[in-house]
Structure formats: C-alpha cells, structure tokens
mmCIF file of C-alpha atoms in Angstrom:
data_model
loop_
_atom_site.group_PDB
_atom_site.id
_atom_site.type_symbol
_atom_site.label_atom_id
_atom_site.label_comp_id
_atom_site.label_asym_id
_atom_site.label_seq_id
_atom_site.Cartn_x
_atom_site.Cartn_y
_atom_site.Cartn_z
ATOM 1 C CA UNK A 1 41.207 -77.978 60.082
ATOM 2 C CA UNK A 2 37.568 -78.858 59.466
ATOM 3 C CA UNK A 3 36.738 -75.271 58.561
ATOM 4 C CA UNK A 4 39.669 -75.181 56.173
ATOM 5 C CA UNK A 5 38.572 -78.410 54.518
ATOM 6 C CA UNK A 6 35.001 -77.146 54.217
ATOM 7 C CA UNK A 7 35.999 -74.035 52.290
ATOM 8 C CA UNK A 8 38.408 -76.071 50.204
ATOM 9 C CA UNK A 9 35.658 -78.481 49.221
ATOM 10 C CA UNK A 10 33.471 -75.529 48.253
ATOM 11 C CA UNK A 11 36.147 -74.562 45.758
ATOM 12 C CA UNK A 12 36.200 -78.135 44.499
ATOM 13 C CA UNK A 13 32.439 -77.912 43.964
ATOM 14 C CA UNK A 14 32.806 -74.588 42.157
ATOM 15 C CA UNK A 15 35.439 -76.046 39.856
ATOM 16 C CA UNK A 16 33.344 -79.139 39.173
ATOM 17 C CA UNK A 17 30.397 -76.928 38.308
ATOM 18 C CA UNK A 18 32.567 -74.833 36.022
ATOM 19 C CA UNK A 19 33.993 -77.871 34.241
ATOM 20 C CA UNK A 20 30.511 -79.261 33.582
ATOM 21 C CA UNK A 21 28.657 -76.086 32.700
ATOM 22 C CA UNK A 22 30.701 -74.469 29.950
ATOM 23 C CA UNK A 23 31.155 -75.392 26.313
ATOM 24 C CA UNK A 24 33.890 -74.882 23.750
ATOM 25 C CA UNK A 25 35.871 -72.678 23.377
ATOM 26 C CA UNK A 26 37.238 -73.307 26.861
ATOM 27 C CA UNK A 27 40.779 -73.095 28.292
ATOM 28 C CA UNK A 28 42.043 -76.310 29.821
ATOM 29 C CA UNK A 29 41.293 -76.245 33.540
ATOM 30 C CA UNK A 30 43.811 -79.004 34.255
ATOM 31 C CA UNK A 31 41.454 -80.579 36.798
ATOM 32 C CA UNK A 32 41.485 -84.238 35.697
ATOM 33 C CA UNK A 33 44.743 -84.968 37.511
ATOM 34 C CA UNK A 34 43.443 -83.142 40.596
ATOM 35 C CA UNK A 35 40.334 -85.314 40.701
ATOM 36 C CA UNK A 36 42.396 -88.511 40.330
ATOM 37 C CA UNK A 37 44.735 -87.617 43.204
ATOM 38 C CA UNK A 38 41.887 -86.477 45.439
ATOM 39 C CA UNK A 39 39.944 -89.683 44.826
ATOM 40 C CA UNK A 40 42.982 -91.854 45.579
ATOM 41 C CA UNK A 41 43.500 -90.172 48.955
ATOM 42 C CA UNK A 42 39.848 -90.475 49.898
ATOM 43 C CA UNK A 43 39.878 -94.136 48.869
ATOM 44 C CA UNK A 44 42.509 -94.830 51.552
ATOM 45 C CA UNK A 45 39.871 -94.061 54.184
ATOM 46 C CA UNK A 46 37.148 -96.092 52.506
ATOM 47 C CA UNK A 47 39.390 -99.143 51.984
ATOM 48 C CA UNK A 48 40.525 -99.012 55.595
ATOM 49 C CA UNK A 49 36.954 -98.956 56.867
ATOM 50 C CA UNK A 50 35.997 -101.884 54.658
ATOM 51 C CA UNK A 51 38.948 -104.011 55.780
ATOM 52 C CA UNK A 52 38.515 -103.229 59.469
ATOM 53 C CA UNK A 53 34.845 -104.165 59.563
ATOM 54 C CA UNK A 54 35.140 -107.246 57.355
ATOM 55 C CA UNK A 55 33.888 -110.422 59.064
ATOM 56 C CA UNK A 56 33.038 -108.498 62.199
ATOM 57 C CA UNK A 57 36.626 -107.514 62.881
ATOM 58 C CA UNK A 58 36.865 -104.997 65.723
ATOM 59 C CA UNK A 59 38.096 -101.528 64.872
ATOM 60 C CA UNK A 60 41.374 -101.351 66.746
ATOM 61 C CA UNK A 61 43.227 -98.334 67.997
ATOM 62 C CA UNK A 62 45.874 -98.922 65.365
ATOM 63 C CA UNK A 63 43.254 -98.757 62.632
ATOM 64 C CA UNK A 64 41.731 -95.599 64.082
ATOM 65 C CA UNK A 65 45.155 -93.995 64.039
ATOM 66 C CA UNK A 66 45.453 -95.010 60.398
ATOM 67 C CA UNK A 67 42.111 -93.436 59.552
ATOM 68 C CA UNK A 68 43.105 -90.293 61.431
ATOM 69 C CA UNK A 69 46.335 -90.052 59.452
ATOM 70 C CA UNK A 70 44.539 -90.692 56.163
ATOM 71 C CA UNK A 71 41.930 -88.078 57.014
ATOM 72 C CA UNK A 72 44.633 -85.560 57.885
ATOM 73 C CA UNK A 73 46.356 -86.339 54.594
ATOM 74 C CA UNK A 74 43.038 -85.973 52.780
ATOM 75 C CA UNK A 75 42.372 -82.616 54.450
ATOM 76 C CA UNK A 76 45.849 -81.327 53.682
ATOM 77 C CA UNK A 77 45.725 -82.461 50.062
ATOM 78 C CA UNK A 78 42.202 -81.110 49.613
ATOM 79 C CA UNK A 79 43.426 -77.670 50.689
ATOM 80 C CA UNK A 80 46.343 -77.963 48.265
ATOM 81 C CA UNK A 81 43.977 -78.944 45.469
ATOM 82 C CA UNK A 82 41.666 -76.069 46.368
ATOM 83 C CA UNK A 83 44.533 -73.619 45.939
ATOM 84 C CA UNK A 84 45.338 -75.114 42.542
ATOM 85 C CA UNK A 85 41.659 -74.992 41.612
ATOM 86 C CA UNK A 86 41.479 -71.311 42.564
ATOM 87 C CA UNK A 87 44.466 -70.673 40.308
ATOM 88 C CA UNK A 88 42.864 -72.706 37.508
ATOM 89 C CA UNK A 89 39.600 -70.777 37.791
ATOM 90 C CA UNK A 90 41.454 -67.471 37.653
ATOM 91 C CA UNK A 91 43.527 -68.636 34.708
ATOM 92 C CA UNK A 92 40.411 -69.846 32.874
ATOM 93 C CA UNK A 93 38.694 -66.494 33.390
ATOM 94 C CA UNK A 94 41.651 -64.315 32.401
ATOM 95 C CA UNK A 95 42.723 -66.439 29.441
ATOM 96 C CA UNK A 96 39.120 -66.706 28.289
ATOM 97 C CA UNK A 97 38.723 -62.935 28.376
ATOM 98 C CA UNK A 98 42.031 -62.415 26.572
ATOM 99 C CA UNK A 99 41.109 -64.883 23.820
ATOM 100 C CA UNK A 100 37.648 -63.372 23.433
ATOM 101 C CA UNK A 101 39.034 -59.848 23.278
ATOM 102 C CA UNK A 102 41.622 -60.867 20.698
ATOM 103 C CA UNK A 103 39.030 -62.568 18.490
ATOM 104 C CA UNK A 104 36.693 -59.597 18.810
ATOM 105 C CA UNK A 105 39.345 -57.151 17.653
ATOM 106 C CA UNK A 106 40.217 -59.416 14.759
ATOM 107 C CA UNK A 107 36.581 -59.653 13.622
ATOM 108 C CA UNK A 108 36.147 -55.891 13.988
ATOM 109 C CA UNK A 109 39.214 -55.149 11.855
ATOM 110 C CA UNK A 110 38.130 -57.579 9.163
ATOM 111 C CA UNK A 111 34.609 -56.176 9.171
ATOM 112 C CA UNK A 112 35.847 -52.607 8.792
ATOM 113 C CA UNK A 113 37.777 -53.569 5.703
ATOM 114 C CA UNK A 114 34.866 -55.545 4.274
ATOM 115 C CA UNK A 115 32.318 -52.758 4.690
ATOM 116 C CA UNK A 116 34.280 -50.462 2.398
ATOM 117 C CA UNK A 117 34.023 -53.043 -0.383
ATOM 118 C CA UNK A 118 30.243 -53.550 -0.144
ATOM 119 C CA UNK A 119 28.201 -51.426 -2.519
ATOM 120 C CA UNK A 120 24.706 -52.544 -1.607
ATOM 121 C CA UNK A 121 23.164 -50.126 0.878
ATOM 122 C CA UNK A 122 21.069 -52.731 2.746
ATOM 123 C CA UNK A 123 23.993 -55.104 3.096
ATOM 124 C CA UNK A 124 26.288 -52.253 4.192
ATOM 125 C CA UNK A 125 23.703 -51.257 6.803
ATOM 126 C CA UNK A 126 23.571 -54.814 8.180
ATOM 127 C CA UNK A 127 27.363 -54.977 8.360
ATOM 128 C CA UNK A 128 27.607 -51.566 10.043
ATOM 129 C CA UNK A 129 25.045 -52.668 12.643
ATOM 130 C CA UNK A 130 27.158 -55.741 13.303
ATOM 131 C CA UNK A 131 30.282 -53.582 13.616
ATOM 132 C CA UNK A 132 28.618 -51.254 16.122
ATOM 133 C CA UNK A 133 27.398 -54.178 18.219
ATOM 134 C CA UNK A 134 30.816 -55.836 18.230
ATOM 135 C CA UNK A 135 32.550 -52.566 19.155
ATOM 136 C CA UNK A 136 30.183 -52.092 22.103
ATOM 137 C CA UNK A 137 30.856 -55.625 23.306
ATOM 138 C CA UNK A 138 34.598 -55.133 22.829
ATOM 139 C CA UNK A 139 34.580 -52.029 25.048
ATOM 140 C CA UNK A 140 32.792 -53.825 27.885
ATOM 141 C CA UNK A 141 35.092 -56.849 27.531
ATOM 142 C CA UNK A 142 38.150 -54.603 27.820
ATOM 143 C CA UNK A 143 36.741 -53.018 30.986
ATOM 144 C CA UNK A 144 35.936 -56.435 32.454
ATOM 145 C CA UNK A 145 39.392 -57.771 31.612
ATOM 146 C CA UNK A 146 41.026 -54.874 33.458
ATOM 147 C CA UNK A 147 38.647 -55.295 36.405
ATOM 148 C CA UNK A 148 39.365 -59.031 36.786
ATOM 149 C CA UNK A 149 43.130 -58.519 36.677
ATOM 150 C CA UNK A 150 42.928 -55.575 39.064
ATOM 151 C CA UNK A 151 40.740 -57.579 41.448
ATOM 152 C CA UNK A 152 43.224 -60.426 41.659
ATOM 153 C CA UNK A 153 46.248 -58.146 42.063
ATOM 154 C CA UNK A 154 44.585 -55.976 44.704
ATOM 155 C CA UNK A 155 43.363 -58.975 46.703
ATOM 156 C CA UNK A 156 46.861 -60.465 46.666
ATOM 157 C CA UNK A 157 48.258 -57.145 47.899
ATOM 158 C CA UNK A 158 45.624 -57.057 50.625
ATOM 159 C CA UNK A 159 46.512 -60.586 51.750
ATOM 160 C CA UNK A 160 50.193 -59.667 51.982
ATOM 161 C CA UNK A 161 49.404 -56.450 53.848
ATOM 162 C CA UNK A 162 47.186 -58.214 56.378
ATOM 163 C CA UNK A 163 49.749 -60.973 56.826
ATOM 164 C CA UNK A 164 52.597 -58.530 57.462
ATOM 165 C CA UNK A 165 50.628 -56.408 59.939
ATOM 166 C CA UNK A 166 49.264 -59.391 61.844
ATOM 167 C CA UNK A 167 52.617 -61.162 61.887
ATOM 168 C CA UNK A 168 54.353 -58.105 63.330
ATOM 169 C CA UNK A 169 51.644 -57.481 65.920
ATOM 170 C CA UNK A 170 51.416 -61.082 67.078
ATOM 171 C CA UNK A 171 55.180 -61.610 67.021
ATOM 172 C CA UNK A 172 55.858 -58.515 69.124
ATOM 173 C CA UNK A 173 53.364 -59.628 71.759
ATOM 174 C CA UNK A 174 54.627 -63.230 71.778
ATOM 175 C CA UNK A 175 58.265 -62.099 72.009
ATOM 176 C CA UNK A 176 57.431 -59.818 74.931
ATOM 177 C CA UNK A 177 55.683 -62.656 76.769
ATOM 178 C CA UNK A 178 58.556 -65.060 76.158
ATOM 179 C CA UNK A 179 61.086 -62.486 77.377
ATOM 180 C CA UNK A 180 59.022 -62.054 80.531
ATOM 181 C CA UNK A 181 59.062 -65.784 81.250
ATOM 182 C CA UNK A 182 62.759 -66.006 80.422
ATOM 183 C CA UNK A 183 63.667 -63.257 82.887
ATOM 184 C CA UNK A 184 61.385 -64.443 85.683
ATOM 185 C CA UNK A 185 62.414 -68.110 85.434
ATOM 186 C CA UNK A 186 66.037 -67.734 84.328
ATOM 187 C CA UNK A 187 65.137 -69.608 81.142
ATOM 188 C CA UNK A 188 63.723 -72.658 82.929
ATOM 189 C CA UNK A 189 60.150 -72.022 81.742
ATOM 190 C CA UNK A 190 61.017 -71.074 78.161
ATOM 191 C CA UNK A 191 60.176 -74.386 76.516
ATOM 192 C CA UNK A 192 56.742 -74.660 78.094
ATOM 193 C CA UNK A 193 56.016 -71.008 77.311
ATOM 194 C CA UNK A 194 57.065 -71.457 73.691
ATOM 195 C CA UNK A 195 54.718 -74.427 73.316
ATOM 196 C CA UNK A 196 51.780 -72.376 74.628
ATOM 197 C CA UNK A 197 52.562 -69.381 72.420
ATOM 198 C CA UNK A 198 53.232 -71.507 69.335
ATOM 199 C CA UNK A 199 49.905 -73.301 69.780
ATOM 200 C CA UNK A 200 48.047 -69.990 69.950
ATOM 201 C CA UNK A 201 49.765 -68.560 66.880
ATOM 202 C CA UNK A 202 49.316 -71.782 64.920
ATOM 203 C CA UNK A 203 45.625 -72.026 65.762
ATOM 204 C CA UNK A 204 44.794 -68.434 64.880
ATOM 205 C CA UNK A 205 46.938 -68.592 61.756
ATOM 206 C CA UNK A 206 44.695 -71.468 60.726
ATOM 207 C CA UNK A 207 41.628 -69.334 61.395
ATOM 208 C CA UNK A 208 43.041 -66.556 59.223
ATOM 209 C CA UNK A 209 43.837 -69.084 56.508
ATOM 210 C CA UNK A 210 40.170 -70.032 56.565
ATOM 211 C CA UNK A 211 39.317 -66.371 55.988
ATOM 212 C CA UNK A 212 41.620 -66.368 52.978
ATOM 213 C CA UNK A 213 39.992 -69.535 51.672
ATOM 214 C CA UNK A 214 36.535 -68.019 52.064
ATOM 215 C CA UNK A 215 37.759 -65.156 49.917
ATOM 216 C CA UNK A 216 39.085 -67.687 47.416
ATOM 217 C CA UNK A 217 35.638 -69.273 47.265
ATOM 218 C CA UNK A 218 33.954 -65.922 46.601
ATOM 219 C CA UNK A 219 36.575 -65.006 44.028
ATOM 220 C CA UNK A 220 36.301 -68.456 42.453
ATOM 221 C CA UNK A 221 32.519 -68.167 42.136
ATOM 222 C CA UNK A 222 32.894 -64.706 40.624
ATOM 223 C CA UNK A 223 35.516 -65.831 38.125
ATOM 224 C CA UNK A 224 33.421 -68.869 37.268
ATOM 225 C CA UNK A 225 30.521 -66.535 36.410
ATOM 226 C CA UNK A 226 32.880 -64.397 34.339
ATOM 227 C CA UNK A 227 34.142 -67.455 32.493
ATOM 228 C CA UNK A 228 30.633 -68.691 31.746
ATOM 229 C CA UNK A 229 29.605 -65.320 30.341
ATOM 230 C CA UNK A 230 32.772 -65.014 28.267
ATOM 231 C CA UNK A 231 32.317 -68.486 26.789
ATOM 232 C CA UNK A 232 28.683 -67.726 25.954
ATOM 233 C CA UNK A 233 29.446 -64.446 24.205
ATOM 234 C CA UNK A 234 32.571 -65.813 22.556
ATOM 235 C CA UNK A 235 30.433 -68.481 20.930
ATOM 236 C CA UNK A 236 27.884 -65.831 19.934
ATOM 237 C CA UNK A 237 30.641 -63.693 18.416
ATOM 238 C CA UNK A 238 31.886 -66.661 16.428
ATOM 239 C CA UNK A 239 28.366 -67.104 15.096
ATOM 240 C CA UNK A 240 28.263 -63.431 14.066
ATOM 241 C CA UNK A 241 31.668 -63.754 12.403
ATOM 242 C CA UNK A 242 30.570 -66.850 10.511
ATOM 243 C CA UNK A 243 27.380 -65.147 9.368
ATOM 244 C CA UNK A 244 29.318 -62.082 8.204
ATOM 245 C CA UNK A 245 31.710 -64.317 6.284
ATOM 246 C CA UNK A 246 28.782 -66.167 4.746
ATOM 247 C CA UNK A 247 27.144 -62.899 3.785
ATOM 248 C CA UNK A 248 30.306 -61.583 2.134
ATOM 249 C CA UNK A 249 31.492 -64.732 0.376
ATOM 250 C CA UNK A 250 28.307 -66.520 -0.717
ATOM 251 C CA UNK A 251 25.643 -65.379 -3.170
ATOM 252 C CA UNK A 252 23.051 -64.848 -0.443
ATOM 253 C CA UNK A 253 20.235 -62.472 -1.118
ATOM 254 C CA UNK A 254 20.346 -59.087 0.526
ATOM 255 C CA UNK A 255 17.434 -59.820 2.828
ATOM 256 C CA UNK A 256 18.807 -63.233 3.789
ATOM 257 C CA UNK A 257 22.165 -61.616 4.552
ATOM 258 C CA UNK A 258 20.618 -58.990 6.785
ATOM 259 C CA UNK A 259 18.335 -61.533 8.495
ATOM 260 C CA UNK A 260 21.217 -63.898 9.178
ATOM 261 C CA UNK A 261 23.397 -61.180 10.701
ATOM 262 C CA UNK A 262 20.565 -59.813 12.837
ATOM 263 C CA UNK A 263 19.759 -63.288 14.130
ATOM 264 C CA UNK A 264 23.414 -63.878 15.022
ATOM 265 C CA UNK A 265 23.607 -60.482 16.741
ATOM 266 C CA UNK A 266 20.698 -61.444 19.010
ATOM 267 C CA UNK A 267 23.142 -63.691 20.869
ATOM 268 C CA UNK A 268 25.139 -60.591 21.835
ATOM 269 C CA UNK A 269 22.148 -58.443 22.760
ATOM 270 C CA UNK A 270 22.568 -58.924 26.530
ATOM 271 C CA UNK A 271 26.386 -58.896 26.451
ATOM 272 C CA UNK A 272 27.050 -55.220 27.307
ATOM 273 C CA UNK A 273 24.706 -55.199 30.312
ATOM 274 C CA UNK A 274 25.865 -58.583 31.666
ATOM 275 C CA UNK A 275 29.559 -57.856 31.252
ATOM 276 C CA UNK A 276 29.104 -54.465 32.919
ATOM 277 C CA UNK A 277 27.270 -56.170 35.782
ATOM 278 C CA UNK A 278 30.168 -58.604 36.208
ATOM 279 C CA UNK A 279 32.597 -55.702 36.306
ATOM 280 C CA UNK A 280 30.564 -54.060 39.092
ATOM 281 C CA UNK A 281 30.422 -57.359 40.994
ATOM 282 C CA UNK A 282 34.211 -57.479 40.886
ATOM 283 C CA UNK A 283 34.448 -53.941 42.227
ATOM 284 C CA UNK A 284 32.090 -54.815 45.091
ATOM 285 C CA UNK A 285 34.137 -57.907 45.898
ATOM 286 C CA UNK A 286 37.263 -55.770 45.938
ATOM 287 C CA UNK A 287 35.602 -53.187 48.183
ATOM 288 C CA UNK A 288 34.670 -55.849 50.731
ATOM 289 C CA UNK A 289 38.016 -57.558 50.322
ATOM 290 C CA UNK A 290 39.549 -60.030 52.710
ATOM 291 C CA UNK A 291 37.325 -59.100 55.624
ATOM 292 C CA UNK A 292 34.056 -60.053 53.939
ATOM 293 C CA UNK A 293 31.622 -61.258 56.566
ATOM 294 C CA UNK A 294 33.912 -59.862 59.277
ATOM 295 C CA UNK A 295 36.037 -63.016 59.218
ATOM 296 C CA UNK A 296 39.415 -61.355 59.776
ATOM 297 C CA UNK A 297 38.068 -58.778 62.214
ATOM 298 C CA UNK A 298 36.346 -61.440 64.286
ATOM 299 C CA UNK A 299 39.471 -63.605 64.314
ATOM 300 C CA UNK A 300 41.664 -60.727 65.482
ATOM 301 C CA UNK A 301 39.124 -59.815 68.151
ATOM 302 C CA UNK A 302 38.993 -63.395 69.440
ATOM 303 C CA UNK A 303 42.793 -63.473 69.523
ATOM 304 C CA UNK A 304 42.808 -60.345 71.679
ATOM 305 C CA UNK A 305 40.226 -61.879 74.019
ATOM 306 C CA UNK A 306 42.298 -65.039 74.444
ATOM 307 C CA UNK A 307 45.570 -63.261 75.149
ATOM 308 C CA UNK A 308 44.794 -62.680 78.876
ATOM 309 C CA UNK A 309 44.135 -66.412 79.281
ATOM 310 C CA UNK A 310 47.509 -67.214 77.737
ATOM 311 C CA UNK A 311 49.207 -64.619 79.913
ATOM 312 C CA UNK A 312 47.684 -66.283 82.991
ATOM 313 C CA UNK A 313 49.127 -69.620 81.881
ATOM 314 C CA UNK A 314 52.530 -67.985 81.585
ATOM 315 C CA UNK A 315 52.040 -66.447 85.034
ATOM 316 C CA UNK A 316 51.463 -69.962 86.364
ATOM 317 C CA UNK A 317 54.747 -71.102 84.831
ATOM 318 C CA UNK A 318 56.527 -68.229 86.547
ATOM 319 C CA UNK A 319 54.743 -68.886 89.856
ATOM 320 C CA UNK A 320 55.594 -72.601 89.732
ATOM 321 C CA UNK A 321 59.231 -71.710 89.236
ATOM 322 C CA UNK A 322 59.182 -69.253 92.140
ATOM 323 C CA UNK A 323 57.479 -71.821 94.371
ATOM 324 C CA UNK A 324 60.154 -74.372 93.528
ATOM 325 C CA UNK A 325 62.853 -71.845 94.289
ATOM 326 C CA UNK A 326 61.272 -70.984 97.643
ATOM 327 C CA UNK A 327 60.944 -74.665 98.500
ATOM 328 C CA UNK A 328 64.590 -75.179 97.625
ATOM 329 C CA UNK A 329 65.586 -72.235 99.845
ATOM 330 C CA UNK A 330 63.528 -73.664 102.716
ATOM 331 C CA UNK A 331 65.260 -77.036 102.341
ATOM 332 C CA UNK A 332 68.655 -75.336 102.441
ATOM 333 C CA UNK A 333 67.699 -73.441 105.625
ATOM 334 C CA UNK A 334 66.495 -76.643 107.266
ATOM 335 C CA UNK A 335 69.760 -78.408 106.457
ATOM 336 C CA UNK A 336 71.752 -75.492 107.929
ATOM 337 C CA UNK A 337 69.691 -75.505 111.139
ATOM 338 C CA UNK A 338 70.155 -79.270 111.456
ATOM 339 C CA UNK A 339 73.925 -78.920 111.122
ATOM 340 C CA UNK A 340 74.020 -76.282 113.884
ATOM 341 C CA UNK A 341 72.039 -78.508 116.251
ATOM 342 C CA UNK A 342 74.384 -81.437 115.627
ATOM 343 C CA UNK A 343 77.402 -79.320 116.585
ATOM 344 C CA UNK A 344 75.685 -78.215 119.810
ATOM 345 C CA UNK A 345 74.890 -81.807 120.695
ATOM 346 C CA UNK A 346 78.498 -82.775 120.232
ATOM 347 C CA UNK A 347 79.626 -79.981 122.517
ATOM 348 C CA UNK A 348 77.077 -80.975 125.171
ATOM 349 C CA UNK A 349 78.136 -84.620 125.181
ATOM 350 C CA UNK A 350 81.730 -83.693 126.202
ATOM 351 C CA UNK A 351 80.674 -82.273 129.681
ATOM 352 C CA UNK A 352 80.369 -85.647 131.573
ATOM 353 C CA UNK A 353 83.973 -86.441 130.701
ATOM 354 C CA UNK A 354 85.049 -83.192 132.299
ATOM 355 C CA UNK A 355 83.099 -84.076 135.453
ATOM 356 C CA UNK A 356 84.769 -87.472 135.593
ATOM 357 C CA UNK A 357 88.154 -85.845 135.274
ATOM 358 C CA UNK A 358 87.328 -83.478 138.148
ATOM 359 C CA UNK A 359 86.187 -86.370 140.298
ATOM 360 C CA UNK A 360 89.343 -88.307 139.564
ATOM 361 C CA UNK A 361 91.455 -85.243 140.354
ATOM 362 C CA UNK A 362 89.603 -84.746 143.667
ATOM 363 C CA UNK A 363 90.079 -88.376 144.592
ATOM 364 C CA UNK A 364 93.800 -88.180 143.889
ATOM 365 C CA UNK A 365 94.119 -85.101 146.088
ATOM 366 C CA UNK A 366 92.359 -86.840 148.935
ATOM 367 C CA UNK A 367 94.667 -89.841 148.597
ATOM 368 C CA UNK A 368 97.738 -87.613 148.790
ATOM 369 C CA UNK A 369 96.355 -85.876 151.878
ATOM 370 C CA UNK A 370 95.763 -89.210 153.544
ATOM 371 C CA UNK A 371 99.329 -90.273 152.878
ATOM 372 C CA UNK A 372 100.656 -87.017 154.291
ATOM 373 C CA UNK A 373 98.521 -87.539 157.403
ATOM 374 C CA UNK A 374 99.939 -90.986 157.942
ATOM 375 C CA UNK A 375 103.496 -89.691 157.720
ATOM 376 C CA UNK A 376 102.815 -87.061 160.374
ATOM 377 C CA UNK A 377 101.442 -89.628 162.777
ATOM 378 C CA UNK A 378 104.485 -91.791 162.401
ATOM 379 C CA UNK A 379 106.780 -88.870 163.160
ATOM 380 C CA UNK A 380 105.048 -88.162 166.432
#
C-alpha cells in the first residue's frame, strides 16, 4: 500500500503544481474539494497523536490501532483522490485544447473576412502574416489534440488488455491449484488453500495497480505540460486577436498597426515547435505504454518466481491431511487389535472352570466306585 500511496501523492503534487502554475483562461480543475477532504483525513492522524501524547499520556494499543485505521483510510482516500486528479488533469488538457482550437478557428475566419476589406498594402501584409502564423499554430494544435485523445484511449485499451490477460492466466493457475487441493484432501484443505491463493492474487494485483498509477503519474505530468503550453499560447492568440481588432477598428497608423501585430505574433513564435514536441512526447509515452520502466514485466516475473513457493505450501496442506488420515487409520487398527486380544483373554479364562468340572466328575466317579465296593463286601 505504501507504493500505491507514494504514486498517488506524486499525482497530488502534479495537480498542485498545475493549479498554481497556469493563468486564465483555465478550465476548472475541481481540486478544492479534493484538498479539503484529503486534509480532513490527514488531520485525524495528527489530532490523535496530539491527544495521545498530551500530558505524557502513554500511547496505548487502542490508540495505535486508531492511527493504523486512520492511516489506512488516508491511503485509500489518497488513491481515490489521485484517480480523480488524473481525470481532472486529462479533462483540463483536452478541454483546454478544444477551447484553444475553437478560438483559433474563429479568429482565422474573422481575419480572412477582414483582409478582403483592407485596401492598404502594408496593413494587408501585416494581417496576412498574422493569418499565416495562426493557421500554422492551428494545424499543430489539431495534431496535438488528436494525439492527446489517442494517447488516453490507447492507454485505457492497453490497461484493459493487460488486465484481461493477467486475470485469465492467474485465475487458471489458481483454479488448477485449488482443484488439486480439493481432490487430494476431499475438500478439507480448501479454505486454507483459498486464503493462500487469495493473498497472492491480492498482493500482486496491488503491485500491478502501482504500475498503473506510475503510468498515471507520467500521463499526468505530460498532460500538465500540454495544458501549460495551451494556456500560454491561448493567451498569446488572444493578444494577437485583440491587436488585429485594434488595427481594424481604431485609427492607428499603418506602421503602428503592423508593429502591434508583429509584437503580438512574437508570443506565438515558438508555438509550432513546442506543440509538435509535445505531440512526439505523447507518441513516445504511448510506445512505452503500461510497461514503462519494466514495472509490469517485473511484477509478472516475480509472480512466476513465487508460484513454486505457494505450491509447496499447498503441498504441505495436502501432506498434513494425508498424515492425519494415516494416523486415523493406525488408531483404527490399534483398536481392532485390542478387541481381538480381549476376546482371546475371555476364552482363556474359561479353561480353569473346565478343569474344576473334570475334577468334580472324577471325584464323583470314585465315590460311586467306593460304594459299589462296599456292597460287594457285604454280599460276601
């Protein structure tokens, strides 16, 4: 989460820089509410620290839990704000370009009509120079506008493509591992296996989200630079338009008219080269794409390297289950052997009774014989 918060705060810094560095005309960034909410969340942490340490009060575990929760809330909300800031930066750049392009076309159309009504050669020459300069700027603005829109659309497509491919690949592997545990443990180890697999997916999904946020930072910086340039040249174009209007409507001298227009055009002198450079920067950013700095590739590689470790943990779950089953089988065998021995003991204990019966039977026979002997003696 720390990495995520770091990149999010970079976007906050970019937005703050953008809000302080540009001048009118400027689309509303909508950042004031974001700053207020962000400050309120951060203040929860600061107030808690102040109260806990007041008068030497010990920082208890309960307080630390509170700080942890506030920090987690701060991190989560900072990431949310960063996403909104990225959207605001993109909106500022695209709307700024659209407004500038619209104003440029309007000035160009008005200037074309005005030139036909000017009879003075010097004044017509100054106005034609202004028209040529504005048309050149308009062409580069149109190219930049298309490049910025294409960049955003293509990057969004790339994010979705990466997400779909990674989701399918990771899900297939995780499902196969869970099926293996389910079959080997008869479902007993499923819950523990799911916790291990979910933790891995959640952690690496966070890493990939950081890659996306790094891209957002780069895109945000780029769009901030675009917005600054557009604002600068929009202001310069307004100055040219005002000077043209002044030249056409007021009784300025011919030389003053030409001088005023040329001075205003100096503000647009670097526009074609700078706007073209920004277009090329956007193309380079698009070429590098989501895997700038190898972030996604490194994350996927690390995920592959960690998979054997996770599989070993799942093997341990299976082995623990098998060991428990074997122990249970051994206990059952021991109980069966004990029952057999008890039956044998019972059978053995009945033998003395049989001996006693034999002895009694022998004694009775002897007594009968003695009686028969006595009878014989008496007869004699």
